[in-house]
mmCIF file of C-alpha atoms in Angstrom:
data_model
loop_
_atom_site.group_PDB
_atom_site.id
_atom_site.type_symbol
_atom_site.label_atom_id
_atom_site.label_comp_id
_atom_site.label_asym_id
_atom_site.label_seq_id
_atom_site.Cartn_x
_atom_site.Cartn_y
_atom_site.Cartn_z
ATOM 1 C CA MET A 1 15.716 -22.424 -14.209
ATOM 2 C CA PRO A 2 17.474 -25.806 -13.265
ATOM 3 C CA ARG A 3 15.489 -27.899 -10.845
ATOM 4 C CA ALA A 4 17.017 -30.135 -8.232
ATOM 5 C CA PHE A 5 14.936 -33.061 -7.444
ATOM 6 C CA ASP A 6 13.743 -31.561 -4.031
ATOM 7 C CA PHE A 7 12.541 -28.285 -5.087
ATOM 8 C CA ASP A 8 8.837 -28.021 -5.302
ATOM 9 C CA ALA A 9 8.684 -25.283 -7.967
ATOM 10 C CA ASP A 10 11.242 -22.813 -9.837
ATOM 11 C CA ALA A 11 9.418 -20.302 -7.428
ATOM 12 C CA ILE A 12 7.316 -19.817 -4.648
ATOM 13 C CA VAL A 13 5.228 -16.469 -3.804
ATOM 14 C CA ALA A 14 4.201 -16.415 0.105
ATOM 15 C CA GLY A 15 0.863 -14.266 0.154
ATOM 16 C CA ALA A 16 -1.435 -13.908 -2.365
ATOM 17 C CA GLY A 17 -2.578 -10.259 -1.779
ATOM 18 C CA PRO A 18 -1.866 -7.721 -4.609
ATOM 19 C CA ALA A 19 1.896 -8.029 -4.330
ATOM 20 C CA GLY A 20 1.894 -11.820 -4.123
ATOM 21 C CA ALA A 21 -0.808 -12.184 -6.949
ATOM 22 C CA ALA A 22 1.196 -9.811 -9.210
ATOM 23 C CA ALA A 23 4.697 -11.568 -8.451
ATOM 24 C CA ALA A 24 2.749 -14.905 -9.467
ATOM 25 C CA ARG A 25 1.173 -13.505 -12.885
ATOM 26 C CA ALA A 26 4.738 -12.180 -13.933
ATOM 27 C CA LEU A 27 6.626 -15.427 -12.794
ATOM 28 C CA ALA A 28 4.329 -17.846 -14.755
ATOM 29 C CA ARG A 29 4.164 -15.620 -18.052
ATOM 30 C CA ALA A 30 8.006 -15.841 -17.666
ATOM 31 C CA GLY A 31 8.158 -19.309 -18.066
ATOM 32 C CA LEU A 32 8.622 -20.099 -14.559
ATOM 33 C CA ASP A 33 7.071 -22.826 -12.386
ATOM 34 C CA THR A 34 5.045 -20.774 -9.852
ATOM 35 C CA LEU A 35 3.857 -21.780 -6.702
ATOM 36 C CA LEU A 36 1.583 -19.094 -4.781
ATOM 37 C CA VAL A 37 0.639 -19.768 -1.298
ATOM 38 C CA ASP A 38 -1.831 -18.013 1.081
ATOM 39 C CA ARG A 39 -3.276 -19.257 4.634
ATOM 40 C CA ALA A 40 -6.741 -17.774 3.012
ATOM 41 C CA ALA A 41 -8.985 -19.416 0.198
ATOM 42 C CA PHE A 42 -10.007 -16.856 -2.027
ATOM 43 C CA PRO A 43 -12.514 -14.728 -2.031
ATOM 44 C CA ARG A 44 -11.623 -13.312 1.554
ATOM 45 C CA ASN A 45 -12.198 -10.062 3.115
ATOM 46 C CA LYS A 46 -9.482 -7.748 3.583
ATOM 47 C CA PRO A 47 -9.370 -4.651 5.682
ATOM 48 C CA CYS A 48 -8.746 -1.660 3.648
ATOM 49 C CA GLY A 49 -9.762 1.421 2.420
ATOM 50 C CA GLY A 50 -9.753 -0.104 -0.794
ATOM 51 C CA GLY A 51 -8.392 2.641 -3.305
ATOM 52 C CA VAL A 52 -5.897 2.966 -5.880
ATOM 53 C CA SER A 53 -4.504 5.658 -8.186
ATOM 54 C CA ILE A 54 -5.509 5.713 -11.664
ATOM 55 C CA ARG A 55 -2.283 5.301 -12.748
ATOM 56 C CA ALA A 56 -2.197 1.434 -11.994
ATOM 57 C CA LEU A 57 -3.836 0.976 -14.673
ATOM 58 C CA VAL A 58 -1.401 2.460 -16.878
ATOM 59 C CA ARG A 59 1.369 0.873 -15.323
ATOM 60 C CA PHE A 60 -0.209 -2.462 -15.448
ATOM 61 C CA ASP A 61 -1.793 -2.691 -19.040
ATOM 62 C CA TRP A 62 -3.338 -6.018 -17.885
ATOM 63 C CA LEU A 63 -5.095 -4.997 -15.206
ATOM 64 C CA ASP A 64 -8.324 -3.334 -16.452
ATOM 65 C CA GLN A 65 -9.054 -6.800 -18.112
ATOM 66 C CA ALA A 66 -8.448 -8.404 -15.024
ATOM 67 C CA ILE A 67 -10.909 -6.676 -13.104
ATOM 68 C CA ALA A 68 -13.696 -6.410 -15.438
ATOM 69 C CA GLY A 69 -15.435 -8.235 -13.703
ATOM 70 C CA ILE A 70 -15.935 -6.869 -10.618
ATOM 71 C CA ASP A 71 -17.330 -3.618 -8.891
ATOM 72 C CA VAL A 72 -14.978 -0.425 -9.631
ATOM 73 C CA HIS A 73 -16.197 2.917 -9.017
ATOM 74 C CA ARG A 74 -13.863 5.649 -10.302
ATOM 75 C CA ILE A 75 -13.781 8.874 -9.065
ATOM 76 C CA SER A 76 -13.160 12.062 -10.336
ATOM 77 C CA LYS A 77 -14.335 14.830 -7.612
ATOM 78 C CA LEU A 78 -12.076 14.884 -4.590
ATOM 79 C CA HIS A 79 -13.018 16.885 -1.123
ATOM 80 C CA LEU A 80 -9.756 17.565 1.081
ATOM 81 C CA GLU A 81 -9.749 18.980 4.455
ATOM 82 C CA GLY A 82 -6.966 20.193 6.555
ATOM 83 C CA PRO A 83 -6.348 22.299 10.068
ATOM 84 C CA GLY A 84 -8.059 25.576 10.755
ATOM 85 C CA GLY A 85 -10.961 24.976 7.920
ATOM 86 C CA ALA A 86 -8.619 24.611 5.126
ATOM 87 C CA VAL A 87 -10.352 23.118 2.297
ATOM 88 C CA LEU A 88 -9.473 21.778 -1.443
ATOM 89 C CA ASP A 89 -12.482 20.731 -3.506
ATOM 90 C CA ILE A 90 -11.225 18.992 -6.974
ATOM 91 C CA ASP A 91 -13.904 18.590 -9.789
ATOM 92 C CA HIS A 92 -11.845 16.849 -12.448
ATOM 93 C CA ALA A 93 -13.093 16.099 -16.132
ATOM 94 C CA GLU A 94 -11.394 12.328 -15.719
ATOM 95 C CA PRO A 95 -11.221 9.703 -13.091
ATOM 96 C CA CYS A 96 -8.188 9.929 -10.934
ATOM 97 C CA ILE A 97 -8.888 7.234 -8.269
ATOM 98 C CA PHE A 98 -10.657 4.054 -8.339
ATOM 99 C CA LEU A 99 -12.273 2.176 -5.455
ATOM 100 C CA ILE A 100 -12.750 -1.246 -4.931
ATOM 101 C CA ARG A 101 -13.466 -3.863 -2.248
ATOM 102 C CA ARG A 102 -10.610 -6.273 -1.522
ATOM 103 C CA VAL A 103 -13.001 -9.299 -1.164
ATOM 104 C CA ALA A 104 -13.529 -8.799 -5.056
ATOM 105 C CA PHE A 105 -10.113 -6.887 -5.958
ATOM 106 C CA ASP A 106 -7.944 -9.683 -4.154
ATOM 107 C CA ALA A 107 -9.777 -12.945 -5.783
ATOM 108 C CA ALA A 108 -9.620 -11.218 -9.264
ATOM 109 C CA LEU A 109 -6.060 -10.693 -9.239
ATOM 110 C CA VAL A 110 -5.624 -14.415 -8.039
ATOM 111 C CA ASP A 111 -7.570 -15.757 -11.238
ATOM 112 C CA ALA A 112 -5.288 -13.574 -13.296
ATOM 113 C CA ALA A 113 -2.408 -15.523 -11.673
ATOM 114 C CA ARG A 114 -3.800 -18.582 -12.007
ATOM 115 C CA GLY A 115 -4.770 -17.980 -15.386
ATOM 116 C CA ALA A 116 -1.110 -17.490 -16.024
ATOM 117 C CA GLY A 117 -0.222 -20.720 -15.182
ATOM 118 C CA ALA A 118 0.558 -20.187 -11.633
ATOM 119 C CA ARG A 119 -0.499 -22.966 -9.098
ATOM 120 C CA PHE A 120 -2.336 -22.406 -5.975
ATOM 121 C CA ASP A 121 -2.145 -23.682 -2.480
ATOM 122 C CA ASN A 122 -4.195 -23.006 0.838
ATOM 123 C CA LEU A 123 -1.285 -22.863 3.068
ATOM 124 C CA GLU A 124 -0.101 -20.935 5.963
ATOM 125 C CA ILE A 125 3.719 -20.452 6.448
ATOM 126 C CA THR A 126 4.829 -20.707 10.060
ATOM 127 C CA GLN A 127 8.913 -21.494 9.740
ATOM 128 C CA ALA A 128 11.196 -20.492 6.980
ATOM 129 C CA SER A 129 14.909 -21.069 6.342
ATOM 130 C CA GLN A 130 17.394 -20.728 3.382
ATOM 131 C CA ASP A 131 20.776 -22.087 2.599
ATOM 132 C CA ASP A 132 22.616 -21.898 -0.535
ATOM 133 C CA GLU A 133 20.720 -23.645 -2.688
ATOM 134 C CA GLY A 134 17.680 -22.885 -1.632
ATOM 135 C CA VAL A 135 14.637 -21.498 0.539
ATOM 136 C CA THR A 136 12.584 -24.071 2.853
ATOM 137 C CA LEU A 137 9.342 -22.959 3.995
ATOM 138 C CA GLN A 138 7.043 -24.850 6.315
ATOM 139 C CA ALA A 139 3.354 -24.510 6.960
ATOM 140 C CA ARG A 140 1.233 -25.018 9.956
ATOM 141 C CA ASP A 141 0.043 -28.589 8.805
ATOM 142 C CA GLY A 142 3.816 -30.072 8.758
ATOM 143 C CA ARG A 143 4.172 -29.932 4.828
ATOM 144 C CA ARG A 144 7.364 -28.080 3.688
ATOM 145 C CA LEU A 145 8.089 -26.408 0.467
ATOM 146 C CA ARG A 146 11.571 -25.803 -1.147
ATOM 147 C CA ALA A 147 12.382 -23.725 -4.293
ATOM 148 C CA PRO A 148 15.680 -21.606 -4.976
ATOM 149 C CA VAL A 149 14.036 -18.471 -4.672
ATOM 150 C CA VAL A 150 10.932 -17.097 -3.027
ATOM 151 C CA VAL A 151 8.770 -14.001 -3.062
ATOM 152 C CA ALA A 152 7.751 -12.930 0.827
ATOM 153 C CA ALA A 153 4.516 -11.259 0.099
ATOM 154 C CA ASP A 154 3.148 -12.248 3.487
ATOM 155 C CA GLY A 155 1.883 -8.977 4.829
ATOM 156 C CA VAL A 156 2.710 -6.256 7.278
ATOM 157 C CA HIS A 157 3.238 -9.269 10.149
ATOM 158 C CA SER A 158 5.687 -11.193 7.801
ATOM 159 C CA VAL A 159 6.100 -14.656 9.224
ATOM 160 C CA ILE A 160 9.127 -15.099 6.709
ATOM 161 C CA ALA A 161 10.764 -11.770 7.723
ATOM 162 C CA LYS A 162 10.493 -12.766 11.101
ATOM 163 C CA ARG A 163 11.933 -16.341 10.971
ATOM 164 C CA LEU A 164 14.772 -15.052 8.907
ATOM 165 C CA GLY A 165 15.719 -12.281 11.149
ATOM 166 C CA VAL A 166 15.260 -9.448 8.958
ATOM 167 C CA ASN A 167 12.261 -7.521 10.470
ATOM 168 C CA ALA A 168 11.082 -8.873 13.865
ATOM 169 C CA ARG A 169 8.672 -5.939 13.829
ATOM 170 C CA TRP A 170 8.225 -2.578 12.462
ATOM 171 C CA PRO A 171 8.865 0.429 15.080
ATOM 172 C CA ARG A 172 5.398 1.495 16.276
ATOM 173 C CA SER A 173 6.752 5.162 14.811
ATOM 174 C CA ALA A 174 6.845 3.831 11.502
ATOM 175 C CA ILE A 175 3.441 2.016 11.669
ATOM 176 C CA ALA A 176 -0.151 3.544 11.117
ATOM 177 C CA LEU A 177 -3.386 2.181 12.533
ATOM 178 C CA ASP A 178 -6.263 2.359 10.402
ATOM 179 C CA MET A 179 -9.650 2.308 11.879
ATOM 180 C CA MET A 180 -11.893 1.305 9.636
ATOM 181 C CA GLU A 181 -15.389 -0.405 8.881
ATOM 182 C CA GLU A 182 -16.467 -1.420 5.344
ATOM 183 C CA THR A 183 -20.338 -0.819 5.628
ATOM 184 C CA PRO A 184 -23.370 -1.770 3.461
ATOM 185 C CA VAL A 185 -24.933 1.885 2.485
ATOM 186 C CA ALA A 186 -28.063 0.409 3.600
ATOM 187 C CA THR A 187 -26.775 0.756 7.176
ATOM 188 C CA LEU A 188 -23.727 4.092 6.488
ATOM 189 C CA ALA A 189 -23.785 5.855 3.393
ATOM 190 C CA ALA A 190 -21.879 8.975 1.862
ATOM 191 C CA LEU A 191 -24.455 11.770 1.298
ATOM 192 C CA ARG A 192 -22.307 12.565 -1.822
ATOM 193 C CA PRO A 193 -21.258 8.915 -3.419
ATOM 194 C CA ASP A 194 -19.313 10.769 -6.281
ATOM 195 C CA VAL A 195 -16.801 11.937 -3.943
ATOM 196 C CA LEU A 196 -13.717 10.973 -2.282
ATOM 197 C CA TRP A 197 -13.194 12.797 1.369
ATOM 198 C CA VAL A 198 -9.910 12.867 2.686
ATOM 199 C CA ALA A 199 -9.136 15.448 6.006
ATOM 200 C CA TYR A 200 -5.650 15.277 7.093
ATOM 201 C CA ALA A 201 -4.416 16.429 10.964
ATOM 202 C CA HIS A 202 -8.182 15.568 11.770
ATOM 203 C CA GLN A 203 -9.119 16.508 15.134
ATOM 204 C CA GLY A 204 -5.472 17.352 16.190
ATOM 205 C CA LEU A 205 -4.270 13.477 14.998
ATOM 206 C CA ASP A 206 -1.285 12.898 13.112
ATOM 207 C CA GLY A 207 -3.209 11.372 10.972
ATOM 208 C CA TYR A 208 -5.901 11.521 8.181
ATOM 209 C CA GLY A 209 -9.713 10.531 8.197
ATOM 210 C CA TYR A 210 -11.522 9.407 5.059
ATOM 211 C CA VAL A 211 -14.680 8.336 3.104
ATOM 212 C CA PHE A 212 -14.006 5.865 0.158
ATOM 213 C CA PRO A 213 -17.971 5.287 -1.386
ATOM 214 C CA LYS A 214 -18.181 2.267 -3.398
ATOM 215 C CA THR A 215 -21.191 1.282 -5.243
ATOM 216 C CA ASP A 216 -23.217 -0.877 -2.235
ATOM 217 C CA HIS A 217 -20.593 -0.290 0.609
ATOM 218 C CA VAL A 218 -18.594 2.659 1.936
ATOM 219 C CA ASN A 219 -15.236 2.393 3.702
ATOM 220 C CA VAL A 220 -15.001 4.889 6.767
ATOM 221 C CA GLY A 221 -12.212 5.398 8.467
ATOM 222 C CA VAL A 222 -9.634 7.351 10.785
ATOM 223 C CA GLY A 223 -5.978 6.472 11.230
ATOM 224 C CA CYS A 224 -2.632 7.735 12.914
ATOM 225 C CA LEU A 225 1.111 6.552 13.789
ATOM 226 C CA LEU A 226 0.470 3.637 16.454
ATOM 227 C CA SER A 227 3.185 5.612 18.844
ATOM 228 C CA HIS A 228 0.580 8.654 18.282
ATOM 229 C CA PHE A 229 -2.273 6.332 19.443
ATOM 230 C CA ASP A 230 0.068 5.028 22.273
ATOM 231 C CA GLU A 231 0.691 8.650 23.330
ATOM 232 C CA THR A 232 -2.501 10.836 22.919
ATOM 233 C CA ILE A 233 -5.515 8.702 22.652
ATOM 234 C CA SER A 234 -7.079 7.172 25.763
ATOM 235 C CA ALA A 235 -10.267 5.815 23.838
ATOM 236 C CA SER A 236 -10.192 2.450 22.222
ATOM 237 C CA PRO A 237 -9.993 2.060 18.381
ATOM 238 C CA TYR A 238 -13.694 1.240 17.922
ATOM 239 C CA GLU A 239 -14.815 4.649 20.111
ATOM 240 C CA VAL A 240 -12.181 6.755 17.947
ATOM 241 C CA GLN A 241 -14.230 5.017 14.855
ATOM 242 C CA GLN A 242 -17.750 5.862 16.510
ATOM 243 C CA ALA A 243 -17.124 9.309 17.381
ATOM 244 C CA PHE A 244 -15.584 9.885 14.050
ATOM 245 C CA VAL A 245 -18.518 8.458 12.062
ATOM 246 C CA ALA A 246 -21.012 10.175 14.397
ATOM 247 C CA SER A 247 -19.108 13.298 13.695
ATOM 248 C CA LEU A 248 -19.317 13.206 9.723
ATOM 249 C CA VAL A 249 -23.179 12.053 10.308
ATOM 250 C CA ALA A 250 -23.847 15.138 12.492
ATOM 251 C CA ARG A 251 -22.074 17.612 9.513
ATOM 252 C CA GLY A 252 -23.898 16.047 7.052
ATOM 253 C CA ALA A 253 -21.341 14.041 5.193
ATOM 254 C CA LEU A 254 -22.780 10.557 6.258
ATOM 255 C CA ARG A 255 -26.230 9.355 6.962
ATOM 256 C CA GLY A 256 -26.777 6.358 9.220
ATOM 257 C CA ARG A 257 -24.571 4.873 11.944
ATOM 258 C CA SER A 258 -21.255 2.870 12.573
ATOM 259 C CA ASP A 259 -21.925 -0.842 12.181
ATOM 260 C CA ARG A 260 -19.632 -2.703 14.969
ATOM 261 C CA SER A 261 -19.495 -5.781 13.347
ATOM 262 C CA ARG A 262 -18.033 -4.342 10.053
ATOM 263 C CA PHE A 263 -15.368 -2.755 12.244
ATOM 264 C CA THR A 264 -11.693 -4.137 11.301
ATOM 265 C CA PRO A 265 -8.334 -2.150 12.368
ATOM 266 C CA TYR A 266 -5.213 -2.858 10.788
ATOM 267 C CA LEU A 267 -1.715 -1.742 10.323
ATOM 268 C CA ILE A 268 -0.123 0.193 7.862
ATOM 269 C CA PRO A 269 3.912 0.063 7.584
ATOM 270 C CA VAL A 270 4.639 3.815 6.762
ATOM 271 C CA GLY A 271 8.224 4.203 7.614
ATOM 272 C CA GLY A 272 9.412 3.474 3.939
ATOM 273 C CA PRO A 273 10.655 0.255 2.501
ATOM 274 C CA LEU A 274 13.437 -1.566 4.385
ATOM 275 C CA ALA A 275 16.612 -1.107 3.406
ATOM 276 C CA ASP A 276 16.999 -3.782 0.386
ATOM 277 C CA ALA A 277 13.797 -5.665 0.947
ATOM 278 C CA TRP A 278 15.549 -8.688 0.495
ATOM 279 C CA SER A 279 17.839 -11.574 2.216
ATOM 280 C CA GLY A 280 19.760 -14.050 0.175
ATOM 281 C CA ARG A 281 17.003 -15.705 -1.840
ATOM 282 C CA VAL A 282 14.203 -14.257 -0.079
ATOM 283 C CA LEU A 283 12.913 -11.044 -1.896
ATOM 284 C CA PHE A 284 10.130 -8.825 0.328
ATOM 285 C CA ALA A 285 7.277 -7.415 -1.625
ATOM 286 C CA GLY A 286 4.293 -5.243 -0.305
ATOM 287 C CA ASP A 287 3.319 -4.660 3.192
ATOM 288 C CA ALA A 288 6.224 -7.261 4.026
ATOM 289 C CA GLY A 289 8.628 -5.012 2.107
ATOM 290 C CA GLY A 290 7.135 -1.677 3.624
ATOM 291 C CA PHE A 291 5.851 -0.693 0.215
ATOM 292 C CA VAL A 292 3.113 2.027 1.089
ATOM 293 C CA HIS A 293 2.927 5.508 0.514
ATOM 294 C CA ALA A 294 3.465 7.263 4.117
ATOM 295 C CA ILE A 295 0.925 10.552 3.355
ATOM 296 C CA THR A 296 -1.869 8.788 1.281
ATOM 297 C CA ALA A 297 -1.392 5.343 3.025
ATOM 298 C CA GLU A 298 -1.591 3.741 -0.430
ATOM 299 C CA GLY A 299 -0.900 0.615 -0.911
ATOM 300 C CA ILE A 300 -1.549 -1.595 -3.712
ATOM 301 C CA TYR A 301 -0.225 0.266 -6.443
ATOM 302 C CA TYR A 302 3.179 -0.092 -4.941
ATOM 303 C CA ALA A 303 2.756 -3.867 -3.701
ATOM 304 C CA MET A 304 1.417 -4.696 -6.901
ATOM 305 C CA VAL A 305 4.822 -2.834 -8.567
ATOM 306 C CA SER A 306 7.288 -4.260 -6.010
ATOM 307 C CA GLY A 307 5.737 -7.875 -6.746
ATOM 308 C CA GLU A 308 6.404 -7.610 -10.302
ATOM 309 C CA LEU A 309 9.837 -5.942 -10.190
ATOM 310 C CA ALA A 310 10.783 -8.979 -7.927
ATOM 311 C CA ALA A 311 9.229 -11.350 -10.175
ATOM 312 C CA ALA A 312 11.333 -9.640 -12.924
ATOM 313 C CA ALA A 313 14.482 -9.771 -11.322
ATOM 314 C CA ILE A 314 14.091 -13.175 -10.869
ATOM 315 C CA ALA A 315 12.962 -13.870 -13.990
ATOM 316 C CA ALA A 316 16.248 -12.440 -15.315
ATOM 317 C CA GLU A 317 18.638 -14.235 -13.183
ATOM 318 C CA ARG A 318 16.736 -17.434 -13.324
ATOM 319 C CA HIS A 319 20.361 -19.380 -14.128
ATOM 320 C CA ASP A 320 21.543 -17.755 -10.489
ATOM 321 C CA PRO A 321 18.586 -16.953 -8.461
ATOM 322 C CA SER A 322 21.017 -15.902 -5.505
ATOM 323 C CA ARG A 323 21.647 -12.772 -7.698
ATOM 324 C CA ALA A 324 17.991 -11.987 -7.986
ATOM 325 C CA GLY A 325 17.762 -9.607 -4.733
ATOM 326 C CA ARG A 326 20.369 -7.307 -5.953
ATOM 327 C CA ALA A 327 18.571 -6.873 -9.172
ATOM 328 C CA TYR A 328 15.267 -6.288 -7.454
ATOM 329 C CA ALA A 329 16.724 -4.034 -4.969
ATOM 330 C CA ARG A 330 18.337 -1.805 -7.930
ATOM 331 C CA SER A 331 14.780 -2.107 -9.999
ATOM 332 C CA TRP A 332 12.346 -1.011 -7.096
ATOM 333 C CA ARG A 333 14.516 2.177 -6.127
ATOM 334 C CA ARG A 334 14.682 3.314 -9.546
ATOM 335 C CA GLU A 335 11.227 3.441 -10.472
ATOM 336 C CA ILE A 336 9.337 4.032 -6.998
ATOM 337 C CA GLY A 337 12.447 4.152 -4.567
ATOM 338 C CA ALA A 338 12.260 8.154 -4.573
ATOM 339 C CA GLU A 339 8.807 8.705 -4.385
ATOM 340 C CA LEU A 340 8.328 6.687 -1.196
ATOM 341 C CA SER A 341 11.329 8.023 0.694
ATOM 342 C CA ASP A 342 10.087 11.295 0.074
ATOM 343 C CA ALA A 343 6.772 10.643 1.290
ATOM 344 C CA VAL A 344 8.218 9.505 4.499
ATOM 345 C CA LEU A 345 10.038 12.786 4.577
ATOM 346 C CA LEU A 346 7.068 14.868 4.053
ATOM 347 C CA GLN A 347 5.072 13.194 6.055
ATOM 348 C CA ARG A 348 7.329 14.065 9.008
ATOM 349 C CA TYR A 349 8.003 17.596 7.852
ATOM 350 C CA PHE A 350 4.199 18.805 7.491
ATOM 351 C CA PHE A 351 2.809 16.494 10.454
ATOM 352 C CA SER A 352 5.309 17.791 13.144
ATOM 353 C CA GLN A 353 3.384 21.416 12.660
ATOM 354 C CA HIS A 354 -0.049 20.918 11.894
ATOM 355 C CA ASP A 355 -0.438 24.532 10.039
ATOM 356 C CA ARG A 356 1.513 23.143 7.697
ATOM 357 C CA VAL A 357 -0.737 20.816 6.573
ATOM 358 C CA GLY A 358 -3.794 23.331 6.374
ATOM 359 C CA ARG A 359 -1.540 25.646 4.559
ATOM 360 C CA VAL A 360 -0.927 23.177 1.928
ATOM 361 C CA VAL A 361 -4.330 21.720 1.814
ATOM 362 C CA GLY A 362 -5.646 25.673 1.458
ATOM 363 C CA GLY A 363 -3.194 27.155 -0.541
ATOM 364 C CA ALA A 364 -2.824 24.170 -3.623
ATOM 365 C CA GLY A 365 -5.992 25.615 -5.349
ATOM 366 C CA ALA A 366 -4.516 28.982 -5.525
ATOM 367 C CA ALA A 367 -0.944 27.661 -6.550
ATOM 368 C CA PRO A 368 -0.646 27.759 -10.344
ATOM 369 C CA GLY A 369 -0.954 24.511 -11.924
ATOM 370 C CA PHE A 370 -0.167 22.442 -8.244
ATOM 371 C CA VAL A 371 -3.418 20.600 -8.729
ATOM 372 C CA ASP A 372 -2.898 19.692 -12.381
ATOM 373 C CA LEU A 373 1.046 18.460 -11.632
ATOM 374 C CA ILE A 374 -0.675 15.869 -9.012
ATOM 375 C CA LEU A 375 -3.048 14.646 -10.641
ATOM 376 C CA GLU A 376 -1.608 13.861 -13.935
ATOM 377 C CA TYR A 377 0.921 12.079 -11.419
ATOM 378 C CA ALA A 378 -2.132 10.356 -10.211
ATOM 379 C CA LYS A 379 -3.236 9.344 -13.913
ATOM 380 C CA GLY A 380 -0.025 8.184 -14.382
ATOM 381 C CA ARG A 381 0.920 10.784 -17.195
ATOM 382 C CA LEU A 382 3.809 12.102 -15.525
ATOM 383 C CA SER A 383 6.722 10.487 -13.668
ATOM 384 C CA TYR A 384 7.662 10.892 -10.328
ATOM 385 C CA ALA A 385 10.714 12.254 -11.436
ATOM 386 C CA SER A 386 9.447 14.988 -13.321
ATOM 387 C CA LEU A 387 6.748 15.874 -10.808
ATOM 388 C CA ARG A 388 9.711 16.415 -7.938
ATOM 389 C CA ARG A 389 11.178 18.822 -10.929
ATOM 390 C CA ARG A 390 8.601 20.866 -11.511
ATOM 391 C CA LEU A 391 7.391 21.418 -7.941
ATOM 392 C CA LEU A 392 11.164 22.077 -6.850
ATOM 393 C CA LEU A 393 10.935 24.860 -9.746
ATOM 394 C CA ARG A 394 7.380 25.999 -8.821
ATOM 395 C CA PHE A 395 7.830 25.833 -4.815
ATOM 396 C CA PRO A 396 12.143 26.081 -4.222
ATOM 397 C CA SER A 397 11.660 27.362 -0.614
ATOM 398 C CA THR A 398 9.565 24.551 0.553
ATOM 399 C CA MET A 399 11.167 22.171 -0.972
ATOM 400 C CA TRP A 400 14.687 23.203 0.443
ATOM 401 C CA GLN A 401 13.006 22.949 3.856
ATOM 402 C CA ILE A 402 11.995 19.556 3.122
ATOM 403 C CA ALA A 403 15.480 18.867 1.941
ATOM 404 C CA ARG A 404 16.866 20.158 5.274
ATOM 405 C CA GLU A 405 14.360 18.132 7.204
ATOM 406 C CA ARG A 406 15.983 14.987 4.944
ATOM 407 C CA LEU A 407 19.212 15.434 6.444
ATOM 408 C CA SER A 408 18.517 15.916 9.573
ATOM 409 C CA ALA A 409 15.803 12.984 10.118
ATOM 410 C CA PRO A 410 16.830 9.766 11.509
ATOM 411 C CA ASP A 411 16.031 6.706 9.785
ATOM 412 C CA GLN A 412 12.792 4.860 11.714
ATOM 413 C CA ARG A 413 12.987 1.944 9.249
ATOM 414 C CA ALA A 414 13.021 -1.554 10.541
ATOM 415 C CA SER A 415 17.022 -2.337 10.049
#
C-alpha cells in the first residue's frame, strides 16, 4: 500500500478485543504495516459470558494454537429450558461449545496479532475524522494517528462511530442488558460443571438466563432487551442478578452465593449489524458494527469473522483503500449476513409470545433430526445456508410464519 509521509501505518485497528485482534493479525500477515491500539493493557478483564461455538476452531485454523496456553472448557452437554416447564437436555458425543475467560482469551489473541507482526500501542481514542486521503484518530493524551484506512473495533459504545456520525447510540429496543458475574468456584459453583445451562424467557423476561461453568470460575447471568428492562423491571440490575442466583441455588443448580464485587453488567447490540458497517475509509467490526447473534447473544465468533473479513477487504484493495468498505460489505453479508438477520427476526417472533419459546424448546427433542442439524451447524460442519434449507423443508409452516414477520417487522437497527 502506498504510504504518504504523514501516515503512521498502512492500517490502524482501534480496539484489541476479538474483532480487532483478528483484524490486526490478518492485516499483518497480508504484509501491511498494522498498528493495533486499545485503551487497556493486556491481559485485562472484559465482562462476557465467554461461550464460543466450536465452529470457531474450524473457521479460524490458527485459533486452536493461539489459545493452547489458556484454560478452555469444552462442553458437550446442554440443558435448555423454556416457559411452562419445557426442557431439552442434549448429551452429545463431541463438544459443541467451548468456554473461556476473556481476560486470558483476549490476551492470547493480541499475542497472536503481535506474533504476526502487528504493532501494539496503549491509547484511548477520543476523536476521529476522515478526508479523501485518510483517517485521523486522536488519543486522550493528545497524540494523533493517521492511516489510509481504519478498522473500528472499539466496542458497543464505539467512539469512532459517534465521531463520524455513523451511530450515535443503539436504540434501547436493539440492545440487551446482560447482568452477570464471573465468580471463583470457591464462592459460587455449578453443581454440574460439565453442563451449559440456558433458560429462555426466564421468569417472564424477554431474554435469557445462563450458567457457564469454567474450570476455576462460573459465569452466571440473566439478560433482556434494555427497553424491556426499562418498561417492566423496577429492581436494580444487581437485585435481578442476586435473585436469579438465589433461585438457582434453591433449586440445586448452583451452590454458594452471589458476589457483588464480581458483578459486571454490560450491553450487547442485538438488533443486527449496521446497514453497511462502513463509512468512507473506516470499517466497523465486532460490537461496533453490531455483529452479534440476537438469540444466543454470541458475539465472539461474529466479531472475529467481521474483523478478519474487514482485513481481507483492506488487503485486497490496498492500492485504493477507499474501495475497501464496499468489498467488506459484500463479504460479511455473504458469510454471516443471513444468519444475523434471521436471528433478529426469530428473536422478535419467538419473544412476542413466550409460549412459542416453550413450544420450540419442548418440541425440539421430538422433532426428527432437529437437534442434530443445530449441532452440526455449531460444530462448523454445516453452513447456515444448508441449515436454513433443511429447516425450511422439515418445518415449512413455522418458517413461513417467520418469513411473514420479516416482511412486516420494522428495521430497528441504528442508521
